[in-house]
Coordinates of C-alpha atoms and ligand atoms in Angstrom, one line a residue:
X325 CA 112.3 71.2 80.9
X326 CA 111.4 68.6 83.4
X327 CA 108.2 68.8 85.6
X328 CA 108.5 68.1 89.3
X329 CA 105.5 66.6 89.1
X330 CA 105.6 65.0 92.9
X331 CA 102.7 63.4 94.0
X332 CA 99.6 64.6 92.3
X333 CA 99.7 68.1 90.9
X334 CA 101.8 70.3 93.2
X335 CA 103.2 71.1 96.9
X336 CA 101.2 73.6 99.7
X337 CA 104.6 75.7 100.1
X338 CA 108.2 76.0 97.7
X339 CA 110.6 77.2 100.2
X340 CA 113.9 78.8 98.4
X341 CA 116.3 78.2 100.9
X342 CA 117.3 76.3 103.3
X343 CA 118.7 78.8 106.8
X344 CA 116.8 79.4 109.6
X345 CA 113.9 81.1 108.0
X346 CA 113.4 78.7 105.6
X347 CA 113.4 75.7 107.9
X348 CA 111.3 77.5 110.6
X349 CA 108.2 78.0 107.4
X350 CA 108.9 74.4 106.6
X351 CA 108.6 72.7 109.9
X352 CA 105.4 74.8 110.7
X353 CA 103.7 73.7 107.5
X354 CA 105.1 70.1 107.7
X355 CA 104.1 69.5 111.4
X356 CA 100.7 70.8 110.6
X357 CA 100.6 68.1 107.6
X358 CA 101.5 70.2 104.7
X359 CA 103.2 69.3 101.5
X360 CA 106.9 70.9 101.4
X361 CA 109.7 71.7 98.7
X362 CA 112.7 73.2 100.0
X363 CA 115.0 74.3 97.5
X364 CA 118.6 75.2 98.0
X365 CA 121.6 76.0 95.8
X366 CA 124.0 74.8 98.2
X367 CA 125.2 71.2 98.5
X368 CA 124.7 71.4 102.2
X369 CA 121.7 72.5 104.3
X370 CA 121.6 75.4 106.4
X371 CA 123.3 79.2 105.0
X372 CA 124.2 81.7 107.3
X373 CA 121.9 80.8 110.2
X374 CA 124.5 77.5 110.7
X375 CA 127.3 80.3 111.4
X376 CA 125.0 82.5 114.1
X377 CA 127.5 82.7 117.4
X378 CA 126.1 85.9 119.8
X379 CA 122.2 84.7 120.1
X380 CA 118.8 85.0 119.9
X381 CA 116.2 87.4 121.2
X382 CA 113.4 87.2 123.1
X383 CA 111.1 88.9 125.2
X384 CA 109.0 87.2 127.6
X385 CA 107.0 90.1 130.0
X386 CA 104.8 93.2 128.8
X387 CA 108.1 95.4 130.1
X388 CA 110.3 93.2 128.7
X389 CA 108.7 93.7 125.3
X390 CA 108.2 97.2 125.7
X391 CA 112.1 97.8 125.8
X392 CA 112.8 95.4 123.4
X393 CA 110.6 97.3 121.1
X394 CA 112.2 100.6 122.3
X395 CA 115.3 99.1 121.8
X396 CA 114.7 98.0 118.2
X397 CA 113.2 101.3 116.7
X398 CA 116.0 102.9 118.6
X399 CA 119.1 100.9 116.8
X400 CA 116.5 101.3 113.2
X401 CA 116.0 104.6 113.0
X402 CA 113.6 106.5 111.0
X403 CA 113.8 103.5 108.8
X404 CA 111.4 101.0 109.6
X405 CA 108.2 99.9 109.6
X406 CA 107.2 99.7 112.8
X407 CA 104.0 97.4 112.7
X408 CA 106.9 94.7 111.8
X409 CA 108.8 95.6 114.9
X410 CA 105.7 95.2 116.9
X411 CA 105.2 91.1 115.1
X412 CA 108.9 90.1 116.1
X413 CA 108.4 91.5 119.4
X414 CA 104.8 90.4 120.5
X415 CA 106.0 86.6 118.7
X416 CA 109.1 86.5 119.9
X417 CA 108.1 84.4 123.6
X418 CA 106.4 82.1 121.3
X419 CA 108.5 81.5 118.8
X420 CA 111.4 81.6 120.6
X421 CA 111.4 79.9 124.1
X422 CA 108.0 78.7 123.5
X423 CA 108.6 76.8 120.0
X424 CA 112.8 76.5 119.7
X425 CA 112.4 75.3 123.3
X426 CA 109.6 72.7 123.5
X427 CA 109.3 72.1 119.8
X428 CA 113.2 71.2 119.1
X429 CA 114.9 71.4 122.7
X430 CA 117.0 73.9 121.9
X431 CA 119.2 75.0 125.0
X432 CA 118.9 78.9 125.7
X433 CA 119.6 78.6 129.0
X434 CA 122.4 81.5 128.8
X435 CA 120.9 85.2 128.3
X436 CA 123.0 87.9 127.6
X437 CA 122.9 91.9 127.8
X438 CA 124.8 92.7 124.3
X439 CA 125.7 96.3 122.5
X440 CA 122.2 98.7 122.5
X441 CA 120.4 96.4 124.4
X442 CA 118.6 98.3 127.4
X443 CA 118.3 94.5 129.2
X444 CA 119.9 91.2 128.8
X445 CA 117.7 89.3 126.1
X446 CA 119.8 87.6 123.9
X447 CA 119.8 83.8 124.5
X448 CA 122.7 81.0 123.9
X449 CA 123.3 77.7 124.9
X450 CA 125.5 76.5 127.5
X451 CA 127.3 74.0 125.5
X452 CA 130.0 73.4 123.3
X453 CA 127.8 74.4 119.9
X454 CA 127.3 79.0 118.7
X455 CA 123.5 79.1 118.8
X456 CA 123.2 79.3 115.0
X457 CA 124.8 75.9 115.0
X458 CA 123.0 74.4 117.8
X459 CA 119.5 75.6 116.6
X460 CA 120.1 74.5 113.2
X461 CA 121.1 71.1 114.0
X462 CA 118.4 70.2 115.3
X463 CA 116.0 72.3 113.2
X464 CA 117.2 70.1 110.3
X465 CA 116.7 67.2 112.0
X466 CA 113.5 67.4 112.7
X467 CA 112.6 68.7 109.4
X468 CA 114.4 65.6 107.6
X469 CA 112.1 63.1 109.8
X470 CA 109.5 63.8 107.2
X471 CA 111.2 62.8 104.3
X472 CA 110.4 59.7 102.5
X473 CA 106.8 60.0 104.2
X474 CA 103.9 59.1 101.6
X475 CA 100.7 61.3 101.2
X476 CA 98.7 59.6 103.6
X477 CA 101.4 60.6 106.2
X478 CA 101.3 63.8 107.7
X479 CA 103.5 66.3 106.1
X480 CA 105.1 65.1 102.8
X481 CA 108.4 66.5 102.3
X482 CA 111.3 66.9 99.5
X483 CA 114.6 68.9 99.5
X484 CA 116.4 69.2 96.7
X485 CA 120.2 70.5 97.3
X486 CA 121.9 72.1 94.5
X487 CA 118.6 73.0 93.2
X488 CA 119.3 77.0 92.0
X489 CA 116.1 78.9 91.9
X490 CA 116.0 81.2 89.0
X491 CA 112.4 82.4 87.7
X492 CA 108.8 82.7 90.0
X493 CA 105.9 81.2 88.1
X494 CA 103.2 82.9 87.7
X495 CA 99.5 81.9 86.4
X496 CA 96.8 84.6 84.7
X497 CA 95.8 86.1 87.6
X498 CA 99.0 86.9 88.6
X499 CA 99.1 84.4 91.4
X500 CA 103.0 83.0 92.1
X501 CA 102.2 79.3 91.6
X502 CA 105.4 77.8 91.2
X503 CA 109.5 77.9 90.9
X504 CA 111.7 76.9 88.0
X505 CA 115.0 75.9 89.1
X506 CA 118.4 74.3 87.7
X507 CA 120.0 71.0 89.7
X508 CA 123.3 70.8 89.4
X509 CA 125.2 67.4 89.2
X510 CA 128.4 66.3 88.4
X511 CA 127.2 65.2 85.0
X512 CA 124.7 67.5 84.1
X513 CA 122.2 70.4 84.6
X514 CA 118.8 69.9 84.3
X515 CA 116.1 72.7 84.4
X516 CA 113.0 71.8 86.5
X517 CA 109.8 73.1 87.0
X518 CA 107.6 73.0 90.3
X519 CA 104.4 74.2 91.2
X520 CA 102.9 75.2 94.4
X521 CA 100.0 76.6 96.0
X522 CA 102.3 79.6 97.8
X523 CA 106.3 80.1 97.3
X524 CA 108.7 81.5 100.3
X525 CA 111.6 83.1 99.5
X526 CA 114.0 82.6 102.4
X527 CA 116.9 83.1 100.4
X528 CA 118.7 85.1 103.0
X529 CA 121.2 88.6 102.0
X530 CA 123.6 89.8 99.2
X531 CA 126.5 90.5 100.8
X532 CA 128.9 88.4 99.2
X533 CA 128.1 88.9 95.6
X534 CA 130.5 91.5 93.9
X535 CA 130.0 91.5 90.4
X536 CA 129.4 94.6 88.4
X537 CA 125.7 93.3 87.8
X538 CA 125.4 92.8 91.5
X539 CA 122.8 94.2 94.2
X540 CA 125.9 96.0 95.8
X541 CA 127.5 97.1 93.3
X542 CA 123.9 98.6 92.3
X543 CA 122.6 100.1 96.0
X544 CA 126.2 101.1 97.6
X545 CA 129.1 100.6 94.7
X546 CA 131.3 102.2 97.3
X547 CA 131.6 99.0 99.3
X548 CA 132.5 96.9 97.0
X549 CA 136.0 96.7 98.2
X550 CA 135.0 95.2 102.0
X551 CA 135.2 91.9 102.8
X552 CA 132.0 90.4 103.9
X553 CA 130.9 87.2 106.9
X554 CA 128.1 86.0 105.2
X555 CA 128.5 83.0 103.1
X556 CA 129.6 83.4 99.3
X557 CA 125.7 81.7 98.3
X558 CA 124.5 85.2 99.9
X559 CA 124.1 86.7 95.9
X560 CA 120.6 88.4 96.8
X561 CA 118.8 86.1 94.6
X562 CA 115.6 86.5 95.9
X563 CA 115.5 90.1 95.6
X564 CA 116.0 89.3 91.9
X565 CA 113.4 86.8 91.8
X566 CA 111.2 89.0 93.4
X567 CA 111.7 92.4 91.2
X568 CA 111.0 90.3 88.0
X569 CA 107.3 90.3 89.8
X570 CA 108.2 94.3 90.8
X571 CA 107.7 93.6 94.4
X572 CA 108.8 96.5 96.2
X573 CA 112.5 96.7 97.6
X574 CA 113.2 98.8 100.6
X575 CA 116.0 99.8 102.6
X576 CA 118.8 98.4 100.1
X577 CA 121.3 101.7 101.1
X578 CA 121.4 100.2 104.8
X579 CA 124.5 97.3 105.4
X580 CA 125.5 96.5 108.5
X581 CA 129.4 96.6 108.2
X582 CA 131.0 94.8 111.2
X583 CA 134.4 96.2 112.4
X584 CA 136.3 93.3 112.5
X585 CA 136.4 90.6 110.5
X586 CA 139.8 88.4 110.3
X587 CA 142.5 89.1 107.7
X588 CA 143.4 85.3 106.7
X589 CA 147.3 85.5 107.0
X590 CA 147.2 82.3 104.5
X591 CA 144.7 84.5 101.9
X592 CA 144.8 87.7 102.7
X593 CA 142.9 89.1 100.0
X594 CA 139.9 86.2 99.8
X595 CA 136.9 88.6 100.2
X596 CA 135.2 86.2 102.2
X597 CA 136.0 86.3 105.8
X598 CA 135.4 84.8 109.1
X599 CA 134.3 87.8 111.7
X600 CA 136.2 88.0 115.0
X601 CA 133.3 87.9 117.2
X602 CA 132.4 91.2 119.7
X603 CA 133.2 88.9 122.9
X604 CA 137.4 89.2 121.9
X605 CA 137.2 93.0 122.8
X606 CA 134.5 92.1 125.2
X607 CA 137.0 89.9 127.6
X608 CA 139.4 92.7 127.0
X609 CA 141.1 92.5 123.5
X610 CA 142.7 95.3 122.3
X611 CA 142.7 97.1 118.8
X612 CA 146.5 98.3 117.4
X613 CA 147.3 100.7 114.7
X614 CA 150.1 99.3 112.1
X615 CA 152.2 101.7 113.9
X616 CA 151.5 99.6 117.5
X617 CA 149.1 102.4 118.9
X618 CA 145.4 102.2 120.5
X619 CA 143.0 104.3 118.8
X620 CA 139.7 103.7 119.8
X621 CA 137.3 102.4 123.1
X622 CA 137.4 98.8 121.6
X623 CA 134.3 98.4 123.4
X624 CA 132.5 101.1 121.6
X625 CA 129.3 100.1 119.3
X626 CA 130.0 98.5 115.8
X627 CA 129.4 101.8 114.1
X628 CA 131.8 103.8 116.4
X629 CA 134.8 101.2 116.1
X630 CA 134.3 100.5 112.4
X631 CA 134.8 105.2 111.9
X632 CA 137.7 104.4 114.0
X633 CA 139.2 101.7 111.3
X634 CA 137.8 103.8 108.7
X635 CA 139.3 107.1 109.9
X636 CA 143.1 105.4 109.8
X637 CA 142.4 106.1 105.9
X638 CA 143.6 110.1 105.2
X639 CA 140.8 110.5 102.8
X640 CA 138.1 109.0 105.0
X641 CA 139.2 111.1 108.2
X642 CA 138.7 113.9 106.4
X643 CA 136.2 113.5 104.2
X644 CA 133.8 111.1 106.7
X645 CA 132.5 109.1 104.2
X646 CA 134.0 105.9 102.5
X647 CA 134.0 106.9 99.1
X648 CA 135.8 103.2 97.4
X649 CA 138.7 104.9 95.7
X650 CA 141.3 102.6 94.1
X651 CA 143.4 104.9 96.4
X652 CA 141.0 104.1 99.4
X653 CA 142.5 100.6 101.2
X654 CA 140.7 99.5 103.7
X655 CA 142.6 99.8 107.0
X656 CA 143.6 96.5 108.8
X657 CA 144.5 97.0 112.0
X658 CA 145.8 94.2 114.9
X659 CA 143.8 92.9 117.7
X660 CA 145.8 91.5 120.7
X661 CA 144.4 89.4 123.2
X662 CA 146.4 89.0 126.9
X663 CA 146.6 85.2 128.3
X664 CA 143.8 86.5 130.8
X665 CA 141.5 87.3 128.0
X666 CA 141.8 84.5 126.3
X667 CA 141.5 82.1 129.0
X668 CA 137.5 83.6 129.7
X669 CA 136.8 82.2 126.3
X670 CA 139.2 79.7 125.4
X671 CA 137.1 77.3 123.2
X672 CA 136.9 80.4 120.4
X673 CA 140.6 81.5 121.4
X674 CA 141.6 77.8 120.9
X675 CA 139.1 77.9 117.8
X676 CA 140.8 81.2 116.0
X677 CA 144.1 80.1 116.8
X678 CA 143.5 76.7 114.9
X679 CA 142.2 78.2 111.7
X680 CA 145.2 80.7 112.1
X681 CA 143.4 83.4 112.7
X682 CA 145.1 84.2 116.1
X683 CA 148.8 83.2 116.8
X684 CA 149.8 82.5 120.2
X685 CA 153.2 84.8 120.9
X686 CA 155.5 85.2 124.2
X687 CA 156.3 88.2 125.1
X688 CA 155.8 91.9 124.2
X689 CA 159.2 91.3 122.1
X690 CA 157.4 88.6 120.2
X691 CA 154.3 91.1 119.7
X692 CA 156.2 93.4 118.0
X693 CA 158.1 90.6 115.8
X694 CA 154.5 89.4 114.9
X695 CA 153.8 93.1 113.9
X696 CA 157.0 94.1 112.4
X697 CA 158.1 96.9 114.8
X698 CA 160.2 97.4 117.9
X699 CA 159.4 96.2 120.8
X700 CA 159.8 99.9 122.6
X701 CA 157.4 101.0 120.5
X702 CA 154.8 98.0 121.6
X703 CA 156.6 98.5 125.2
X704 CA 155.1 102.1 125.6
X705 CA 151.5 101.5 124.3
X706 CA 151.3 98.6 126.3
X707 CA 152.1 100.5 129.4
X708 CA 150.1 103.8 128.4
X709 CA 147.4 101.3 128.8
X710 CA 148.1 99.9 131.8
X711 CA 148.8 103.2 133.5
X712 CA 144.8 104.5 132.0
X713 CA 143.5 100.9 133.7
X714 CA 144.8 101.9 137.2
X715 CA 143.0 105.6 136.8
X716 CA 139.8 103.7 135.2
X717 CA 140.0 105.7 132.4
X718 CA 141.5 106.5 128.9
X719 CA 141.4 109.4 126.3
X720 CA 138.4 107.2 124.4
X721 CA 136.5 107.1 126.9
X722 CA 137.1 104.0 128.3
X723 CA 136.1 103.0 132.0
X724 CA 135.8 99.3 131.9
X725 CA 139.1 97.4 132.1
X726 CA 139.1 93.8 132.0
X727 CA 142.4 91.0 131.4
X728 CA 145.0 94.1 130.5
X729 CA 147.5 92.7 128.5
X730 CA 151.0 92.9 131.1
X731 CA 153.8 94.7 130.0
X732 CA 156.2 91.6 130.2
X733 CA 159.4 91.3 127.2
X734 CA 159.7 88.1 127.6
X735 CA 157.4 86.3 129.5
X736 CA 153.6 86.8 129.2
X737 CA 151.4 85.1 126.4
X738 CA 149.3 87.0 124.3
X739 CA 147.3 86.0 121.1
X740 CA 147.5 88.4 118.4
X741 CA 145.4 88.6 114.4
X742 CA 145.0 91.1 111.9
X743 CA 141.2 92.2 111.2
X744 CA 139.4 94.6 109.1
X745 CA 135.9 96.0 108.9
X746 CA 134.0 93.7 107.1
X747 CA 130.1 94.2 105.2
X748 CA 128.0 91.8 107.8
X749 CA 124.4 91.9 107.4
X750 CA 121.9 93.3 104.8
X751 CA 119.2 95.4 106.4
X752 CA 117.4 95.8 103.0
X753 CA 115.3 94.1 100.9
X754 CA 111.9 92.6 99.6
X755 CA 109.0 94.4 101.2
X756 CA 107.1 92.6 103.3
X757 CA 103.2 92.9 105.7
X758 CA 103.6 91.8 109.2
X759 CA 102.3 88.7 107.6
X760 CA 105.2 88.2 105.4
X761 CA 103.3 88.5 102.5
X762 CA 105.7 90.0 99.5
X763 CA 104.2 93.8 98.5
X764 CA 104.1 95.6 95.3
X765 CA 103.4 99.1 96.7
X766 CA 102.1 99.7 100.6
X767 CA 99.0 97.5 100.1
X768 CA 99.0 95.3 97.1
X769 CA 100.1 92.0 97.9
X770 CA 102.0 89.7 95.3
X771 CA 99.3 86.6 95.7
X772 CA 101.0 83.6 96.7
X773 CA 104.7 84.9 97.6
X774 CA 105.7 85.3 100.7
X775 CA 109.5 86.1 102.3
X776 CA 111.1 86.3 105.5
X777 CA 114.4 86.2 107.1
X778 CA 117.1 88.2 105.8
X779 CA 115.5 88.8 102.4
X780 CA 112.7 90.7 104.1
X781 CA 113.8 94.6 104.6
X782 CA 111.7 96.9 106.3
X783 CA 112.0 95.5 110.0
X784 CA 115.6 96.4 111.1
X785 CA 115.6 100.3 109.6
X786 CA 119.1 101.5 108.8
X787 CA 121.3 99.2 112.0
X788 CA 120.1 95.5 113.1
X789 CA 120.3 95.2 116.9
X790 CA 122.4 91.9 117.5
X791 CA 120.7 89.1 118.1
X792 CA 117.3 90.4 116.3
X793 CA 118.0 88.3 112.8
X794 CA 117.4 84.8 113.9
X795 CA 114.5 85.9 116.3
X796 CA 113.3 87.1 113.1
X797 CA 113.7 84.4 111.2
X798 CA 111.6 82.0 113.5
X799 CA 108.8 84.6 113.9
X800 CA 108.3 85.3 110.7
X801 CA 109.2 82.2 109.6
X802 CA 106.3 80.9 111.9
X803 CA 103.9 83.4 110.4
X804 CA 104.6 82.6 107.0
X805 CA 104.0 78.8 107.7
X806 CA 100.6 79.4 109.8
X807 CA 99.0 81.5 107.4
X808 CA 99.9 78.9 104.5
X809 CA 98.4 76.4 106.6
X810 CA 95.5 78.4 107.2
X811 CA 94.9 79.2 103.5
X812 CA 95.1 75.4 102.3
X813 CA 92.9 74.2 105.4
X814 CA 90.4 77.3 104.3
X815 CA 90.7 75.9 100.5
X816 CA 89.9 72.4 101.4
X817 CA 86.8 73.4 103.2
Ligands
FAD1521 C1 129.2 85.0 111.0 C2 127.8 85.5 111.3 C3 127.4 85.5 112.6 C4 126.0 85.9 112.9 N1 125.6 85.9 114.2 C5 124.3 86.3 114.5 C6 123.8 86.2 115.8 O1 124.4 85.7 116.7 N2 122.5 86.5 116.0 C7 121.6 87.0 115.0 O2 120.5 87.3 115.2 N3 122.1 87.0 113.7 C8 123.4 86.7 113.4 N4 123.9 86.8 112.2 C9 122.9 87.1 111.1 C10 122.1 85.8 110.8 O3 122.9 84.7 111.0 C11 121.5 85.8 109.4 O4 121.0 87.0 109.1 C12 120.4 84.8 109.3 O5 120.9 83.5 109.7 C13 119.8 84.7 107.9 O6 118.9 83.6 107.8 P1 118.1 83.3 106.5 O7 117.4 82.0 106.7 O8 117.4 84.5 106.1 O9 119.3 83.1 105.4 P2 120.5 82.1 105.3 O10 120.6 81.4 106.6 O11 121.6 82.8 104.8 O12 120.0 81.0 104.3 C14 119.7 81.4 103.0 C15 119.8 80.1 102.1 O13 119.2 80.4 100.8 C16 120.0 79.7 99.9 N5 119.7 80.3 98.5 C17 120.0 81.6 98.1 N6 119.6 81.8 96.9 C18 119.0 80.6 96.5 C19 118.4 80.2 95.2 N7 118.4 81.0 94.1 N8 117.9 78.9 95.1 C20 118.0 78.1 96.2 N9 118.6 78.4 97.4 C21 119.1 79.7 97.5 C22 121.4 79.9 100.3 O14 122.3 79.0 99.7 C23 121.2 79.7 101.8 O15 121.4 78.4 102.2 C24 125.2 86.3 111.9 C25 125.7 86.3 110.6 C26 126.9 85.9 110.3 C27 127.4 85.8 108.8

């Protein structure tokens, strides 16, 4: 096994992984002249964070962050530890419009008020680029101008890309010292060794790894059937890693399951899939049964909308709970978008439409030929909504009508897709102190390991309020970096 032996003995910080919380630990160290490996099993840079598109959180007054906070334990339940709800709040000025800002220009000149938000707080930019992809542009970029820097520089960086951790090295005392990893090339693998003064796991979730060995199929078998938005590198390694060293895991029953994420027309059945975001229903999308009828307030939360889906299955309607039977399918169900709707967001619309997600049809008559019924039948339901927007209200509850689709046979454009509820973020996982320090029980550490970002559990409880997972990678992401820094400064003294 090779040693990555890199300039003297060993590095200040490993990073495994390479998303938003990973690059957040790295630049803090780097910019404070620490020595940096990032490791990441991808060939490319960047995991989930790169696919971010509602925003990022942030509060910036003492009532501001006291509704934030209220607003977090609220969506988390019972669940979650709330000294680590009280970190992402109190940080979240700093790291986020203080540090993303100044630090890396990123534009969050846009703030939004999304679902169980009490305020608007969630930030975007104004551009052309989803946040995730607009942050982690130019995260990366900054990072990558310390490559190729020699010691006497500060911060001394090296990323390795399709470099799969697999083990946590550990000396006597039971301090994580460094990472063994494989590199994967087109000729060979080779198995490496690294050492380090501290390790960060930043691996991000697990909810795109179905194997029978997998974390899913061990915390909630029952999902194993969803389709899932994260990326198919989201296999929970860290969690592994971590309970080699029995670090504590918490929260693993709690998955966030989006209620729609695109059926592929092209590959139906590929499990990974791309999630039609919130803001289709939000310019006034509507949700279709197979048989052409509305059954839900598609502006509803998450969790309400996804039971609706659900509920179209006999067994889950009356049983309530998604039990994963071979005779349990999950229920797709159509989302059509009027002309009017579309137009309010037309770069995603134009987007969708382009991956064929979303096909542009003329016409009611056309809706129905898209969804292989008459066009009475689309004619009626169409009309039964129009006739509940005039009253300013429908049997769901609705009260807010915006871009109704017209009743028009022939005429009118619409934009119709096929979605499905879809497993969308992993509220679970390696327990962490507010200083993102990995825990064996409630208060012995793991010396030398640290995690943060999706990895972490403990922080969102049993339902992640949007916006709250990249404004908790950079927070604790920034943590985790200072207090490395602050360790090696106190060692050199
Ligand atoms: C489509 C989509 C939209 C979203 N939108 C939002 C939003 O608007 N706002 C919000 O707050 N959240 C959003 N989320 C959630 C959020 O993007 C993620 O939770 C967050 O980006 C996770 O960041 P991370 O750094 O923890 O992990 P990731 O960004 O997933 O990065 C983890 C990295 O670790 C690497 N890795 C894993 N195992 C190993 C290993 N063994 N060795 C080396 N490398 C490894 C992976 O390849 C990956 O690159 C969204 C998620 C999705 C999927």
């Amino acid at each position: 096994m090779a040693d990555n032996n890199n300039n003297h003995h060993s590095f200040d910080a490993i990073i495994i992984g390479s998303g938003l919380a990973g690059l957040s630990t790295a630049l803090t160290i780097l910019d404070a002249g620490g020595r940096v490996l990032i490791l990441e099993k991808e060939p490319k840079l960047g995991g989930n964070s790169m696919k971010a598109s509602s925003g990022i959180n942030a509060a910036t007054t003492d009532e501001e962050r006291h509704a934030f906070r209220q607003d977090t334990l609220h969506s988390a339940g019972d669940a979650t530890n709330p000294a680590l709800v009280d970190t992402l709040v109190q940080h979240s000025q700093e790291a986020v419009l203080g540090w993303l800002r100044e630090r890396l220009q990123v534009d969050l000149s846009q703030v939004a008020q999304l679902g169980g938000h009490s305020q608007p707080r969630t930030h975007r930019p104004a551009g052309k680029l989803p946040i995730g992809a607009e942050i982690m542009i130019k995260l990366q970029a900054a990072v990558k101008e310390f490559e190729g820097k020699q010691e006497q520089d500060n911060g001394v960086l090296q990323i390795c890309t399709s470099a799969k951790a697999t083990q946590l090295v550990q000396d006597d005392q039971g301090r994580v010292v460094g990472v063994a990893y494989t590199i994967t090339t087109e000729e060979k693998e080779q198995e490496v060794v690294a050492h380090a003064a501290n390790v960060v796991l930043a691996t991000g979730g697990f909810a795109a790894d179905r194997s029978s060995t997998s974390w899913l199929a061990k915390v909630r078998p029952e999902l194993l059937a969803l389709g899932a938005t994260a990326g198919e590198f989201s296999t929970g390694d860290g969690l592994t890693l971590a309970s080699a060293l029995n670090a504590n895991l918490v929260g693993m029953q709690h998955i966030q399951v989006h209620p729609t994420g695109f059926v592929d027309p092209k590959d139906p059945d590929n499990p990974n899939k791309f999630l039609a975001a919130e803001v289709l229903r939000g310019v006034g999308g509507i949700l279709l049964t197979p048989q052409g009828k509305r059954f839900c307030n598609e502006i509803g939360r998450r969790d309400y909308v996804t039971d609706k889906i659900f509920s179209l299955n006999a067994k889950y309607a009356e049983t309530k709970t998604w039990q994963g039977g071979s005779d349990e399918k999950v229920p797709q169900v159509y989302l059509l978008v009027s002309e009017e709707g579309a137009a309010a967001i037309q770069k995603h619309v134009d987007f969708y439409a382009w991956k064929g997600f979303l096909t542009k049809v003329k016409g009611a008559k056309e809706v129905a030929e898209y969804m292989g019924m008459d066009a009475e039948t689309i004619g009626a339901t169409l009309q039964e909504y129009q006739d509940a927007a005039k009253a300013g209200a429908d049997s769901f509850g609705k009260s807010r009508f915006l871009a109704v689709p017209q009743l028009d046979e022939e005429s009118a454009n619409y934009y119709v897709g096929k979605v499905e509820p879809v497993l969308h973020y992993c509220m679970g996982g390696v327990q962490i102190n507010p200083r993102g320090q990995v825990l064996k029980d409630e208060s012995t550490i793991i010396p030398g390991l640290y995690a943060c970002g999706e990895v972490a559990g403990g922080l969102h409880g049993k339902n992640r309020l949007a916006g709250n997972s990249l404004c908790e990678c950079v927070v604790f992401g920034r943590i985790v970096g200072q207090g490395i820094v602050k360790c090696e400064n106190a060692a050199k003294i």
